[in-house]
Amino acid sequence: MLTVKEAAQIGINACIDKIGRDFVLANRDNGVSGYGENDGMVFCYVGVDDKPWVDEEPDVLVLDSTSKFPYRVSCNVRLADGTTDFIECVLPA
C-alpha cells in the first residue's frame, strides 16, 4: 500500500514523462502540477503552456475551460499497487 505522497510522485512523474520531460522542463515557468486523493486513488495532473500567459484581469480568478493548458495529462494512481491509468492526454506535436 502506497502513501498518498508516494502515489502522487508516481503520477506526477508519469504525466511529465507522457508530455515529455524535456518539453516540461523547458516550459516549467508556464506549467502546473497537482494531486488529490479520491476513493483509494490519487488523481494527478500536469499542465504546460509553451507561451507565457498574460493575465488580462489580474484580480479575477478564472475557473472555466478558457484556462485549460494547451498540453495536459491527468491520471489516477491506485494506492493499493501503484497502477497508473491515464485519463486525459493532450500532447505537444
mmCIF file of C-alpha atoms in Angstrom:
data_model
loop_
_atom_site.group_PDB
_atom_site.id
_atom_site.type_symbol
_atom_site.label_atom_id
_atom_site.label_comp_id
_atom_site.label_asym_id
_atom_site.label_seq_id
_atom_site.Cartn_x
_atom_site.Cartn_y
_atom_site.Cartn_z
ATOM 1 C CA MET A 1 0.000 0.000 0.000
ATOM 2 C CA LEU A 2 1.402 3.363 -1.058
ATOM 3 C CA THR A 3 1.098 6.620 0.809
ATOM 4 C CA VAL A 4 -0.677 9.487 -0.935
ATOM 5 C CA LYS A 5 2.659 11.264 -1.338
ATOM 6 C CA GLU A 6 4.305 8.195 -2.942
ATOM 7 C CA ALA A 7 1.367 7.747 -5.337
ATOM 8 C CA ALA A 8 1.453 11.460 -6.210
ATOM 9 C CA GLN A 9 5.154 11.231 -7.070
ATOM 10 C CA ILE A 10 4.462 8.252 -9.326
ATOM 11 C CA GLY A 11 1.536 10.001 -11.020
ATOM 12 C CA ILE A 12 3.156 13.409 -11.497
ATOM 13 C CA ASN A 13 6.286 11.776 -12.935
ATOM 14 C CA ALA A 14 4.158 9.588 -15.235
ATOM 15 C CA CYS A 15 2.329 12.692 -16.501
ATOM 16 C CA ILE A 16 5.605 14.563 -17.035
ATOM 17 C CA ASP A 17 7.070 11.591 -18.925
ATOM 18 C CA LYS A 18 3.919 11.331 -21.078
ATOM 19 C CA ILE A 19 4.160 15.014 -22.106
ATOM 20 C CA GLY A 20 7.936 14.816 -22.466
ATOM 21 C CA ARG A 21 10.310 15.672 -19.640
ATOM 22 C CA ASP A 22 12.465 17.976 -21.819
ATOM 23 C CA PHE A 23 9.381 19.899 -23.010
ATOM 24 C CA VAL A 24 8.065 20.290 -19.451
ATOM 25 C CA LEU A 25 11.449 21.440 -18.134
ATOM 26 C CA ALA A 26 11.877 23.916 -20.992
ATOM 27 C CA ASN A 27 8.460 25.451 -20.169
ATOM 28 C CA ARG A 28 8.413 24.965 -16.392
ATOM 29 C CA ASP A 29 7.701 28.662 -15.766
ATOM 30 C CA ASN A 30 4.391 28.183 -17.611
ATOM 31 C CA GLY A 31 3.283 24.926 -16.025
ATOM 32 C CA VAL A 32 1.462 23.484 -13.055
ATOM 33 C CA SER A 33 1.030 20.159 -11.320
ATOM 34 C CA GLY A 34 -1.325 18.979 -8.632
ATOM 35 C CA TYR A 35 -2.842 15.932 -6.993
ATOM 36 C CA GLY A 36 -5.675 14.880 -4.714
ATOM 37 C CA GLU A 37 -6.878 11.696 -3.046
ATOM 38 C CA ASN A 38 -10.162 10.154 -4.160
ATOM 39 C CA ASP A 39 -11.616 6.763 -3.174
ATOM 40 C CA GLY A 40 -8.418 4.693 -2.879
ATOM 41 C CA MET A 41 -6.705 6.516 -5.724
ATOM 42 C CA VAL A 42 -4.661 9.654 -6.220
ATOM 43 C CA PHE A 43 -5.621 11.920 -9.116
ATOM 44 C CA CYS A 44 -2.582 13.668 -10.656
ATOM 45 C CA TYR A 45 -2.424 16.474 -13.199
ATOM 46 C CA VAL A 46 0.322 18.274 -15.128
ATOM 47 C CA GLY A 47 -0.445 21.209 -17.420
ATOM 48 C CA VAL A 48 2.060 23.121 -19.553
ATOM 49 C CA ASP A 49 1.867 26.082 -21.902
ATOM 50 C CA ASP A 50 4.664 26.803 -24.373
ATOM 51 C CA LYS A 51 3.762 30.520 -24.436
ATOM 52 C CA PRO A 52 3.780 32.896 -21.468
ATOM 53 C CA TRP A 53 0.304 33.554 -20.105
ATOM 54 C CA VAL A 54 -0.834 37.169 -19.983
ATOM 55 C CA ASP A 55 -3.379 37.860 -17.260
ATOM 56 C CA GLU A 56 -5.800 40.383 -18.745
ATOM 57 C CA GLU A 57 -7.737 40.720 -15.483
ATOM 58 C CA PRO A 58 -5.288 40.109 -12.608
ATOM 59 C CA ASP A 59 -7.962 40.414 -9.909
ATOM 60 C CA VAL A 60 -10.252 37.753 -11.408
ATOM 61 C CA LEU A 61 -9.799 34.029 -10.731
ATOM 62 C CA VAL A 62 -10.606 32.014 -13.879
ATOM 63 C CA LEU A 63 -12.007 28.525 -13.241
ATOM 64 C CA ASP A 64 -13.596 27.627 -16.563
ATOM 65 C CA SER A 65 -12.474 25.887 -19.756
ATOM 66 C CA THR A 66 -10.757 29.011 -21.088
ATOM 67 C CA SER A 67 -7.995 28.480 -18.526
ATOM 68 C CA LYS A 68 -7.042 24.981 -19.760
ATOM 69 C CA PHE A 69 -3.417 24.393 -20.564
ATOM 70 C CA PRO A 70 -2.822 23.501 -24.234
ATOM 71 C CA TYR A 71 -0.711 20.495 -23.148
ATOM 72 C CA ARG A 72 -2.010 18.479 -20.234
ATOM 73 C CA VAL A 73 -2.075 14.979 -18.831
ATOM 74 C CA SER A 74 -4.043 13.548 -15.931
ATOM 75 C CA CYS A 75 -4.049 10.121 -14.357
ATOM 76 C CA ASN A 76 -5.216 8.078 -11.394
ATOM 77 C CA VAL A 77 -2.733 6.067 -9.328
ATOM 78 C CA ARG A 78 -4.107 3.224 -7.206
ATOM 79 C CA LEU A 79 -2.872 3.362 -3.619
ATOM 80 C CA ALA A 80 -3.085 -0.431 -3.376
ATOM 81 C CA ASP A 81 -0.474 -1.217 -6.024
ATOM 82 C CA GLY A 82 0.695 1.971 -7.805
ATOM 83 C CA THR A 83 -1.060 1.112 -11.060
ATOM 84 C CA THR A 84 -1.472 4.211 -13.230
ATOM 85 C CA ASP A 85 -4.442 4.835 -15.537
ATOM 86 C CA PHE A 86 -4.254 7.882 -17.794
ATOM 87 C CA ILE A 87 -7.460 9.922 -18.066
ATOM 88 C CA GLU A 88 -6.612 12.755 -20.461
ATOM 89 C CA CYS A 89 -3.569 13.277 -22.706
ATOM 90 C CA VAL A 90 -3.194 16.414 -24.831
ATOM 91 C CA LEU A 91 0.401 16.311 -26.047
ATOM 92 C CA PRO A 92 2.704 18.652 -27.991
ATOM 93 C CA ALA A 93 3.043 17.849 -31.695
#
